[in-house]
Amino acid sequence: MNNVSGYFKKQTNFLLSATQPRQYPNVVFPEISFIGRSNVGKSSLINAIFMKKLAHTSNTPGKTRQINFFNHGDSLMVADLPGYGFAKISQSEAYKISDLVSQYLRTRENLKKIFVLIDNTLGPKKIDIEMIESMRDIKEKIFICYTKSDKKIKEKSAFSKELEKFDHLIVSSKTNSNIFDVQKKILEIL
Ligand SMILES: Nc1nc2c(ncn2[C@@H]2O[C@H](COP(=O)(O)OP(=O)(O)O)[C@@H](O)[C@H]2O)c(=O)[nH]1
Ligand SMILES: [Mg+2]
Protein backbone atom coordinates (compact mmCIF):
# COMPACT_ATOMS: atom_id res chain seq x y z
CA MET A 1 0.00 0.00 0.00
CA ASN A 2 1.79 3.17 -1.09
CA ASN A 3 -0.95 5.77 -1.50
CA VAL A 4 -1.15 6.99 2.08
CA SER A 5 -3.38 10.03 1.48
CA GLY A 6 -5.74 7.99 -0.70
CA TYR A 7 -6.13 5.33 1.94
CA PHE A 8 -7.02 7.86 4.65
CA LYS A 9 -9.67 9.46 2.44
CA LYS A 10 -11.81 6.37 2.98
CA GLN A 11 -14.78 6.78 5.30
CA THR A 12 -14.30 6.23 9.01
CA ASN A 13 -17.35 5.67 11.15
CA PHE A 14 -18.08 5.10 14.80
CA LEU A 15 -19.19 1.49 15.22
CA LEU A 16 -19.88 0.80 18.89
CA SER A 17 -18.81 1.28 22.50
CA ALA A 18 -18.03 -1.80 24.55
CA THR A 19 -17.78 -2.33 28.29
CA GLN A 20 -17.54 -6.12 27.98
CA PRO A 21 -15.58 -8.41 25.63
CA ARG A 22 -18.72 -10.01 24.23
CA GLN A 23 -19.66 -6.62 22.79
CA TYR A 24 -16.45 -6.29 20.74
CA PRO A 25 -17.05 -6.20 17.00
CA ASN A 26 -16.62 -9.59 15.45
CA VAL A 27 -14.53 -8.65 12.44
CA VAL A 28 -11.43 -9.98 10.76
CA PHE A 29 -9.96 -6.61 9.75
CA PRO A 30 -6.64 -5.73 11.36
CA GLU A 31 -7.08 -3.50 14.38
CA ILE A 32 -5.02 -0.72 15.93
CA SER A 33 -5.62 0.78 19.33
CA PHE A 34 -4.76 3.96 21.14
CA ILE A 35 -3.94 4.03 24.81
CA GLY A 36 -2.53 6.54 27.26
CA ARG A 37 -3.27 8.67 30.28
CA SER A 38 -6.45 10.68 30.36
CA ASN A 39 -6.02 13.96 28.52
CA VAL A 40 -2.86 12.83 26.68
CA GLY A 41 -4.57 13.53 23.34
CA LYS A 42 -5.88 10.10 22.22
CA SER A 43 -9.12 11.37 20.75
CA SER A 44 -7.39 14.32 19.10
CA LEU A 45 -4.81 12.03 17.50
CA ILE A 46 -7.49 9.65 16.17
CA ASN A 47 -9.33 12.62 14.69
CA ALA A 48 -6.13 13.97 13.10
CA ILE A 49 -5.16 10.62 11.57
CA PHE A 50 -8.60 9.92 10.15
CA MET A 51 -9.25 13.57 9.28
CA LYS A 52 -12.68 13.60 10.83
CA LYS A 53 -14.26 14.49 14.18
CA LEU A 54 -14.74 10.91 15.28
CA ALA A 55 -13.64 10.71 18.84
CA HIS A 56 -14.92 13.19 21.37
CA THR A 57 -12.13 15.45 22.66
CA SER A 58 -12.48 16.96 26.04
CA ASN A 59 -10.97 19.19 28.65
CA THR A 60 -12.42 16.99 31.36
CA PRO A 61 -10.13 14.00 31.83
CA GLY A 62 -11.55 10.56 32.43
CA LYS A 63 -14.62 10.77 30.26
CA THR A 64 -14.07 7.61 28.22
CA ARG A 65 -14.74 4.54 30.33
CA GLN A 66 -15.50 2.14 27.52
CA ILE A 67 -13.69 0.96 24.42
CA ASN A 68 -14.89 2.88 21.38
CA PHE A 69 -14.53 1.10 18.06
CA PHE A 70 -14.39 2.78 14.66
CA ASN A 71 -14.48 1.18 11.24
CA HIS A 72 -12.16 2.66 8.63
CA GLY A 73 -13.20 1.84 5.10
CA ASP A 74 -14.18 -1.76 5.92
CA SER A 75 -10.47 -2.54 6.10
CA LEU A 76 -9.22 -1.36 9.49
CA MET A 77 -10.67 -1.28 12.99
CA VAL A 78 -9.64 1.47 15.38
CA ALA A 79 -10.09 1.19 19.14
CA ASP A 80 -9.98 4.19 21.47
CA LEU A 81 -9.18 2.71 24.89
CA PRO A 82 -10.17 4.30 28.20
CA GLY A 83 -7.52 6.57 29.65
CA TYR A 84 -5.61 5.44 32.69
CA GLY A 85 -4.28 7.38 35.62
CA PHE A 86 -7.39 9.38 36.20
CA ALA A 87 -7.74 9.97 39.92
CA LYS A 88 -11.33 11.15 40.15
CA ILE A 89 -13.01 7.77 39.80
CA SER A 90 -13.58 5.15 42.46
CA GLN A 91 -11.00 2.45 43.07
CA SER A 92 -13.45 -0.25 42.00
CA GLU A 93 -14.23 1.55 38.76
CA ALA A 94 -10.52 1.99 38.09
CA TYR A 95 -10.01 -1.77 38.54
CA LYS A 96 -12.92 -2.53 36.24
CA ILE A 97 -11.44 -0.35 33.50
CA SER A 98 -7.95 -1.76 33.92
CA ASP A 99 -9.33 -5.33 33.75
CA LEU A 100 -11.20 -4.47 30.59
CA VAL A 101 -8.11 -2.97 28.96
CA SER A 102 -5.70 -5.74 29.94
CA GLN A 103 -8.17 -8.41 28.87
CA TYR A 104 -8.61 -6.63 25.54
CA LEU A 105 -4.86 -6.33 24.96
CA ARG A 106 -4.19 -9.96 25.83
CA THR A 107 -6.97 -11.55 23.81
CA ARG A 108 -7.82 -9.39 20.82
CA GLU A 109 -6.61 -11.53 17.96
CA ASN A 110 -6.75 -9.00 15.14
CA LEU A 111 -4.85 -6.37 17.18
CA LYS A 112 -1.77 -5.45 15.13
CA LYS A 113 -0.44 -2.27 16.66
CA ILE A 114 -0.84 -0.43 19.94
CA PHE A 115 -0.16 3.28 19.88
CA VAL A 116 0.88 4.26 23.38
CA LEU A 117 0.57 8.01 23.80
CA ILE A 118 2.78 10.00 26.11
CA ASP A 119 2.47 13.72 26.70
CA ASN A 120 5.66 15.23 25.31
CA THR A 121 5.41 18.25 27.61
CA LEU A 122 5.56 15.98 30.68
CA GLY A 123 7.48 12.95 29.41
CA PRO A 124 6.72 9.41 30.55
CA LYS A 125 5.26 9.04 34.04
CA LYS A 126 5.57 6.04 36.33
CA ILE A 127 2.09 4.91 35.34
CA ASP A 128 3.07 4.93 31.64
CA ILE A 129 6.05 2.71 32.40
CA GLU A 130 3.84 0.36 34.43
CA MET A 131 1.31 0.19 31.61
CA ILE A 132 4.03 -0.61 29.08
CA GLU A 133 5.55 -3.22 31.41
CA SER A 134 2.17 -4.89 31.72
CA MET A 135 2.25 -5.28 27.94
CA ARG A 136 5.58 -7.13 27.93
CA ASP A 137 4.12 -10.16 26.09
CA ILE A 138 2.96 -7.97 23.23
CA LYS A 139 5.72 -5.37 23.30
CA GLU A 140 6.51 -5.88 19.61
CA LYS A 141 3.13 -4.29 18.87
CA ILE A 142 3.89 -1.11 20.80
CA PHE A 143 4.54 2.16 18.99
CA ILE A 144 4.95 5.30 21.06
CA CYS A 145 3.57 8.69 20.06
CA TYR A 146 4.73 11.65 22.09
CA THR A 147 1.85 14.11 21.83
CA LYS A 148 1.40 17.90 21.88
CA SER A 149 4.78 18.62 20.28
CA ASP A 150 3.54 22.15 19.51
CA LYS A 151 3.68 22.91 23.24
CA LYS A 152 6.67 23.81 25.38
CA ILE A 153 8.23 21.03 27.44
CA LYS A 154 7.23 21.55 31.08
CA GLU A 155 8.97 18.72 32.89
CA LYS A 156 11.98 16.52 32.47
CA SER A 157 10.95 12.93 33.03
CA ALA A 158 12.98 10.51 35.09
CA PHE A 159 11.72 7.63 32.93
CA SER A 160 12.65 8.75 29.41
CA LYS A 161 15.54 6.29 29.13
CA GLU A 162 13.31 3.28 29.74
CA LEU A 163 11.42 3.87 26.52
CA GLU A 164 14.36 4.46 24.20
CA LYS A 165 14.14 0.99 22.72
CA PHE A 166 10.65 1.59 21.37
CA ASP A 167 9.93 2.91 17.94
CA HIS A 168 8.34 6.36 18.28
CA LEU A 169 7.22 9.62 16.71
CA ILE A 170 6.73 13.07 18.23
CA VAL A 171 3.44 14.43 16.97
CA SER A 172 0.98 17.28 17.21
CA SER A 173 -2.69 16.93 16.43
CA LYS A 174 -2.96 20.68 16.54
CA THR A 175 -0.41 21.47 13.82
CA ASN A 176 -0.57 17.98 12.21
CA SER A 177 3.16 17.65 12.67
CA ASN A 178 4.23 14.04 11.85
CA ILE A 179 0.64 12.84 11.48
CA PHE A 180 1.52 11.69 7.96
CA ASP A 181 4.24 9.47 9.42
CA VAL A 182 1.75 7.93 11.84
CA GLN A 183 -0.51 7.21 8.86
CA LYS A 184 2.41 5.55 7.07
CA LYS A 185 3.05 3.42 10.17
CA ILE A 186 -0.59 2.30 10.10
CA LEU A 187 -0.40 1.33 6.44
CA GLU A 188 2.56 -0.93 7.21
CA ILE A 189 0.30 -3.34 9.06
CA LEU A 190 -2.23 -3.74 6.25
N1 LIG B 1 -1.75 22.06 22.00
C1 LIG B 1 -2.23 20.83 21.78
N2 LIG B 1 -3.29 20.40 22.50
C2 LIG B 1 -3.73 19.14 22.30
C3 LIG B 1 -3.12 18.27 21.34
N3 LIG B 1 -3.77 17.09 21.39
C4 LIG B 1 -4.76 17.22 22.31
N4 LIG B 1 -4.75 18.45 22.85
C5 LIG B 1 -5.68 18.99 23.88
O1 LIG B 1 -5.59 18.17 25.05
C6 LIG B 1 -6.88 17.98 25.65
C7 LIG B 1 -7.19 16.48 25.74
O2 LIG B 1 -7.28 15.94 24.44
P1 LIG B 1 -8.10 14.62 24.13
O3 LIG B 1 -7.83 14.28 22.72
O4 LIG B 1 -9.54 14.76 24.56
O5 LIG B 1 -7.37 13.59 25.12
P2 LIG B 1 -7.79 12.09 25.56
O6 LIG B 1 -8.40 12.23 26.92
O7 LIG B 1 -6.49 11.35 25.63
O8 LIG B 1 -8.72 11.55 24.52
C8 LIG B 1 -7.87 18.75 24.77
O9 LIG B 1 -8.08 20.00 25.34
C9 LIG B 1 -7.13 18.86 23.42
O10 LIG B 1 -7.54 19.97 22.67
C10 LIG B 1 -1.99 18.77 20.60
O11 LIG B 1 -1.38 18.09 19.76
N5 LIG B 1 -1.60 20.05 20.86
MG1 LIG C 1 -10.61 10.68 24.64
GROMACS .gro file of C-alpha atoms and ligand atoms in nm:
model
  219
    1MET     CA    1   0.000   0.000   0.000
    2ASN     CA    2   0.179   0.317  -0.109
    3ASN     CA    3  -0.095   0.577  -0.150
    4VAL     CA    4  -0.115   0.699   0.208
    5SER     CA    5  -0.338   1.003   0.148
    6GLY     CA    6  -0.574   0.799  -0.070
    7TYR     CA    7  -0.613   0.533   0.194
    8PHE     CA    8  -0.702   0.786   0.465
    9LYS     CA    9  -0.967   0.946   0.244
   10LYS     CA   10  -1.181   0.637   0.298
   11GLN     CA   11  -1.478   0.678   0.530
   12THR     CA   12  -1.430   0.623   0.901
   13ASN     CA   13  -1.735   0.567   1.115
   14PHE     CA   14  -1.808   0.510   1.480
   15LEU     CA   15  -1.919   0.149   1.522
   16LEU     CA   16  -1.988   0.080   1.889
   17SER     CA   17  -1.881   0.128   2.250
   18ALA     CA   18  -1.803  -0.180   2.455
   19THR     CA   19  -1.778  -0.233   2.829
   20GLN     CA   20  -1.754  -0.612   2.798
   21PRO     CA   21  -1.558  -0.841   2.563
   22ARG     CA   22  -1.872  -1.001   2.423
   23GLN     CA   23  -1.966  -0.662   2.279
   24TYR     CA   24  -1.645  -0.629   2.074
   25PRO     CA   25  -1.705  -0.620   1.700
   26ASN     CA   26  -1.662  -0.959   1.545
   27VAL     CA   27  -1.453  -0.865   1.244
   28VAL     CA   28  -1.143  -0.998   1.076
   29PHE     CA   29  -0.996  -0.661   0.975
   30PRO     CA   30  -0.664  -0.573   1.136
   31GLU     CA   31  -0.708  -0.350   1.438
   32ILE     CA   32  -0.502  -0.072   1.593
   33SER     CA   33  -0.562   0.078   1.933
   34PHE     CA   34  -0.476   0.396   2.114
   35ILE     CA   35  -0.394   0.403   2.481
   36GLY     CA   36  -0.253   0.654   2.726
   37ARG     CA   37  -0.327   0.867   3.028
   38SER     CA   38  -0.645   1.068   3.036
   39ASN     CA   39  -0.602   1.396   2.852
   40VAL     CA   40  -0.286   1.283   2.668
   41GLY     CA   41  -0.457   1.353   2.334
   42LYS     CA   42  -0.588   1.010   2.222
   43SER     CA   43  -0.912   1.137   2.075
   44SER     CA   44  -0.739   1.432   1.910
   45LEU     CA   45  -0.481   1.203   1.750
   46ILE     CA   46  -0.749   0.965   1.617
   47ASN     CA   47  -0.933   1.262   1.469
   48ALA     CA   48  -0.613   1.397   1.310
   49ILE     CA   49  -0.516   1.062   1.157
   50PHE     CA   50  -0.860   0.992   1.015
   51MET     CA   51  -0.925   1.357   0.928
   52LYS     CA   52  -1.268   1.360   1.083
   53LYS     CA   53  -1.426   1.449   1.418
   54LEU     CA   54  -1.474   1.091   1.528
   55ALA     CA   55  -1.364   1.071   1.884
   56HIS     CA   56  -1.492   1.319   2.137
   57THR     CA   57  -1.213   1.545   2.266
   58SER     CA   58  -1.248   1.696   2.604
   59ASN     CA   59  -1.097   1.919   2.865
   60THR     CA   60  -1.242   1.699   3.136
   61PRO     CA   61  -1.013   1.400   3.183
   62GLY     CA   62  -1.155   1.056   3.243
   63LYS     CA   63  -1.462   1.077   3.026
   64THR     CA   64  -1.407   0.761   2.822
   65ARG     CA   65  -1.474   0.454   3.033
   66GLN     CA   66  -1.550   0.214   2.752
   67ILE     CA   67  -1.369   0.096   2.442
   68ASN     CA   68  -1.489   0.288   2.138
   69PHE     CA   69  -1.453   0.110   1.806
   70PHE     CA   70  -1.439   0.278   1.466
   71ASN     CA   71  -1.448   0.118   1.124
   72HIS     CA   72  -1.216   0.266   0.863
   73GLY     CA   73  -1.320   0.184   0.510
   74ASP     CA   74  -1.418  -0.176   0.592
   75SER     CA   75  -1.047  -0.254   0.610
   76LEU     CA   76  -0.922  -0.136   0.949
   77MET     CA   77  -1.067  -0.128   1.299
   78VAL     CA   78  -0.964   0.147   1.538
   79ALA     CA   79  -1.009   0.119   1.914
   80ASP     CA   80  -0.998   0.419   2.147
   81LEU     CA   81  -0.918   0.271   2.489
   82PRO     CA   82  -1.017   0.430   2.820
   83GLY     CA   83  -0.752   0.657   2.965
   84TYR     CA   84  -0.561   0.544   3.269
   85GLY     CA   85  -0.428   0.738   3.562
   86PHE     CA   86  -0.739   0.938   3.620
   87ALA     CA   87  -0.774   0.997   3.992
   88LYS     CA   88  -1.133   1.115   4.015
   89ILE     CA   89  -1.301   0.777   3.980
   90SER     CA   90  -1.358   0.515   4.246
   91GLN     CA   91  -1.100   0.245   4.307
   92SER     CA   92  -1.345  -0.025   4.200
   93GLU     CA   93  -1.423   0.155   3.876
   94ALA     CA   94  -1.052   0.199   3.809
   95TYR     CA   95  -1.001  -0.177   3.854
   96LYS     CA   96  -1.292  -0.253   3.624
   97ILE     CA   97  -1.144  -0.035   3.350
   98SER     CA   98  -0.795  -0.176   3.392
   99ASP     CA   99  -0.933  -0.533   3.375
  100LEU     CA  100  -1.120  -0.447   3.059
  101VAL     CA  101  -0.811  -0.297   2.896
  102SER     CA  102  -0.570  -0.574   2.994
  103GLN     CA  103  -0.817  -0.841   2.887
  104TYR     CA  104  -0.861  -0.663   2.554
  105LEU     CA  105  -0.486  -0.633   2.496
  106ARG     CA  106  -0.419  -0.996   2.583
  107THR     CA  107  -0.697  -1.155   2.381
  108ARG     CA  108  -0.782  -0.939   2.082
  109GLU     CA  109  -0.661  -1.153   1.796
  110ASN     CA  110  -0.675  -0.900   1.514
  111LEU     CA  111  -0.485  -0.637   1.718
  112LYS     CA  112  -0.177  -0.545   1.513
  113LYS     CA  113  -0.044  -0.227   1.666
  114ILE     CA  114  -0.084  -0.043   1.994
  115PHE     CA  115  -0.016   0.328   1.988
  116VAL     CA  116   0.088   0.426   2.338
  117LEU     CA  117   0.057   0.801   2.380
  118ILE     CA  118   0.278   1.000   2.611
  119ASP     CA  119   0.247   1.372   2.670
  120ASN     CA  120   0.566   1.523   2.531
  121THR     CA  121   0.541   1.825   2.761
  122LEU     CA  122   0.556   1.598   3.068
  123GLY     CA  123   0.748   1.295   2.941
  124PRO     CA  124   0.672   0.941   3.055
  125LYS     CA  125   0.526   0.904   3.404
  126LYS     CA  126   0.557   0.604   3.633
  127ILE     CA  127   0.209   0.491   3.534
  128ASP     CA  128   0.307   0.493   3.164
  129ILE     CA  129   0.605   0.271   3.240
  130GLU     CA  130   0.384   0.036   3.443
  131MET     CA  131   0.131   0.019   3.161
  132ILE     CA  132   0.403  -0.061   2.908
  133GLU     CA  133   0.555  -0.322   3.141
  134SER     CA  134   0.217  -0.489   3.172
  135MET     CA  135   0.225  -0.528   2.794
  136ARG     CA  136   0.558  -0.713   2.793
  137ASP     CA  137   0.412  -1.016   2.609
  138ILE     CA  138   0.296  -0.797   2.323
  139LYS     CA  139   0.572  -0.537   2.330
  140GLU     CA  140   0.651  -0.588   1.961
  141LYS     CA  141   0.313  -0.429   1.887
  142ILE     CA  142   0.389  -0.111   2.080
  143PHE     CA  143   0.454   0.216   1.899
  144ILE     CA  144   0.495   0.530   2.106
  145CYS     CA  145   0.357   0.869   2.006
  146TYR     CA  146   0.473   1.165   2.209
  147THR     CA  147   0.185   1.411   2.183
  148LYS     CA  148   0.140   1.790   2.188
  149SER     CA  149   0.478   1.862   2.028
  150ASP     CA  150   0.354   2.215   1.951
  151LYS     CA  151   0.368   2.291   2.324
  152LYS     CA  152   0.667   2.381   2.538
  153ILE     CA  153   0.823   2.103   2.744
  154LYS     CA  154   0.723   2.155   3.108
  155GLU     CA  155   0.897   1.872   3.289
  156LYS     CA  156   1.198   1.652   3.247
  157SER     CA  157   1.095   1.293   3.303
  158ALA     CA  158   1.298   1.051   3.509
  159PHE     CA  159   1.172   0.763   3.293
  160SER     CA  160   1.265   0.875   2.941
  161LYS     CA  161   1.554   0.629   2.913
  162GLU     CA  162   1.331   0.328   2.974
  163LEU     CA  163   1.142   0.387   2.652
  164GLU     CA  164   1.436   0.446   2.420
  165LYS     CA  165   1.414   0.099   2.272
  166PHE     CA  166   1.065   0.159   2.137
  167ASP     CA  167   0.993   0.291   1.794
  168HIS     CA  168   0.834   0.636   1.828
  169LEU     CA  169   0.722   0.962   1.671
  170ILE     CA  170   0.673   1.307   1.823
  171VAL     CA  171   0.344   1.443   1.697
  172SER     CA  172   0.098   1.728   1.721
  173SER     CA  173  -0.269   1.693   1.643
  174LYS     CA  174  -0.296   2.068   1.654
  175THR     CA  175  -0.041   2.147   1.382
  176ASN     CA  176  -0.057   1.798   1.221
  177SER     CA  177   0.316   1.765   1.267
  178ASN     CA  178   0.423   1.404   1.185
  179ILE     CA  179   0.064   1.284   1.148
  180PHE     CA  180   0.152   1.169   0.796
  181ASP     CA  181   0.424   0.947   0.942
  182VAL     CA  182   0.175   0.793   1.184
  183GLN     CA  183  -0.051   0.721   0.886
  184LYS     CA  184   0.241   0.555   0.707
  185LYS     CA  185   0.305   0.342   1.017
  186ILE     CA  186  -0.059   0.230   1.010
  187LEU     CA  187  -0.040   0.133   0.644
  188GLU     CA  188   0.256  -0.093   0.721
  189ILE     CA  189   0.030  -0.334   0.906
  190LEU     CA  190  -0.223  -0.374   0.625
  191LIG     N1  191  -0.175   2.206   2.200
  191LIG     C1  192  -0.223   2.083   2.178
  191LIG     N2  193  -0.329   2.040   2.250
  191LIG     C2  194  -0.373   1.914   2.230
  191LIG     C3  195  -0.312   1.827   2.134
  191LIG     N3  196  -0.377   1.709   2.139
  191LIG     C4  197  -0.476   1.722   2.231
  191LIG     N4  198  -0.475   1.845   2.285
  191LIG     C5  199  -0.568   1.899   2.388
  191LIG     O1  200  -0.559   1.817   2.505
  191LIG     C6  201  -0.688   1.798   2.565
  191LIG     C7  202  -0.719   1.648   2.574
  191LIG     O2  203  -0.728   1.594   2.444
  191LIG     P1  204  -0.810   1.462   2.413
  191LIG     O3  205  -0.783   1.428   2.272
  191LIG     O4  206  -0.954   1.476   2.456
  191LIG     O5  207  -0.737   1.359   2.512
  191LIG     P2  208  -0.779   1.209   2.556
  191LIG     O6  209  -0.840   1.223   2.692
  191LIG     O7  210  -0.649   1.135   2.563
  191LIG     O8  211  -0.872   1.155   2.452
  191LIG     C8  212  -0.787   1.875   2.477
  191LIG     O9  213  -0.808   2.000   2.534
  191LIG     C9  214  -0.713   1.886   2.342
  191LIG    O10  215  -0.754   1.997   2.267
  191LIG    C10  216  -0.199   1.877   2.060
  191LIG    O11  217  -0.138   1.809   1.976
  191LIG     N5  218  -0.160   2.005   2.086
  192MG      MG  219  -1.061   1.068   2.464
   0.00000   0.00000   0.00000
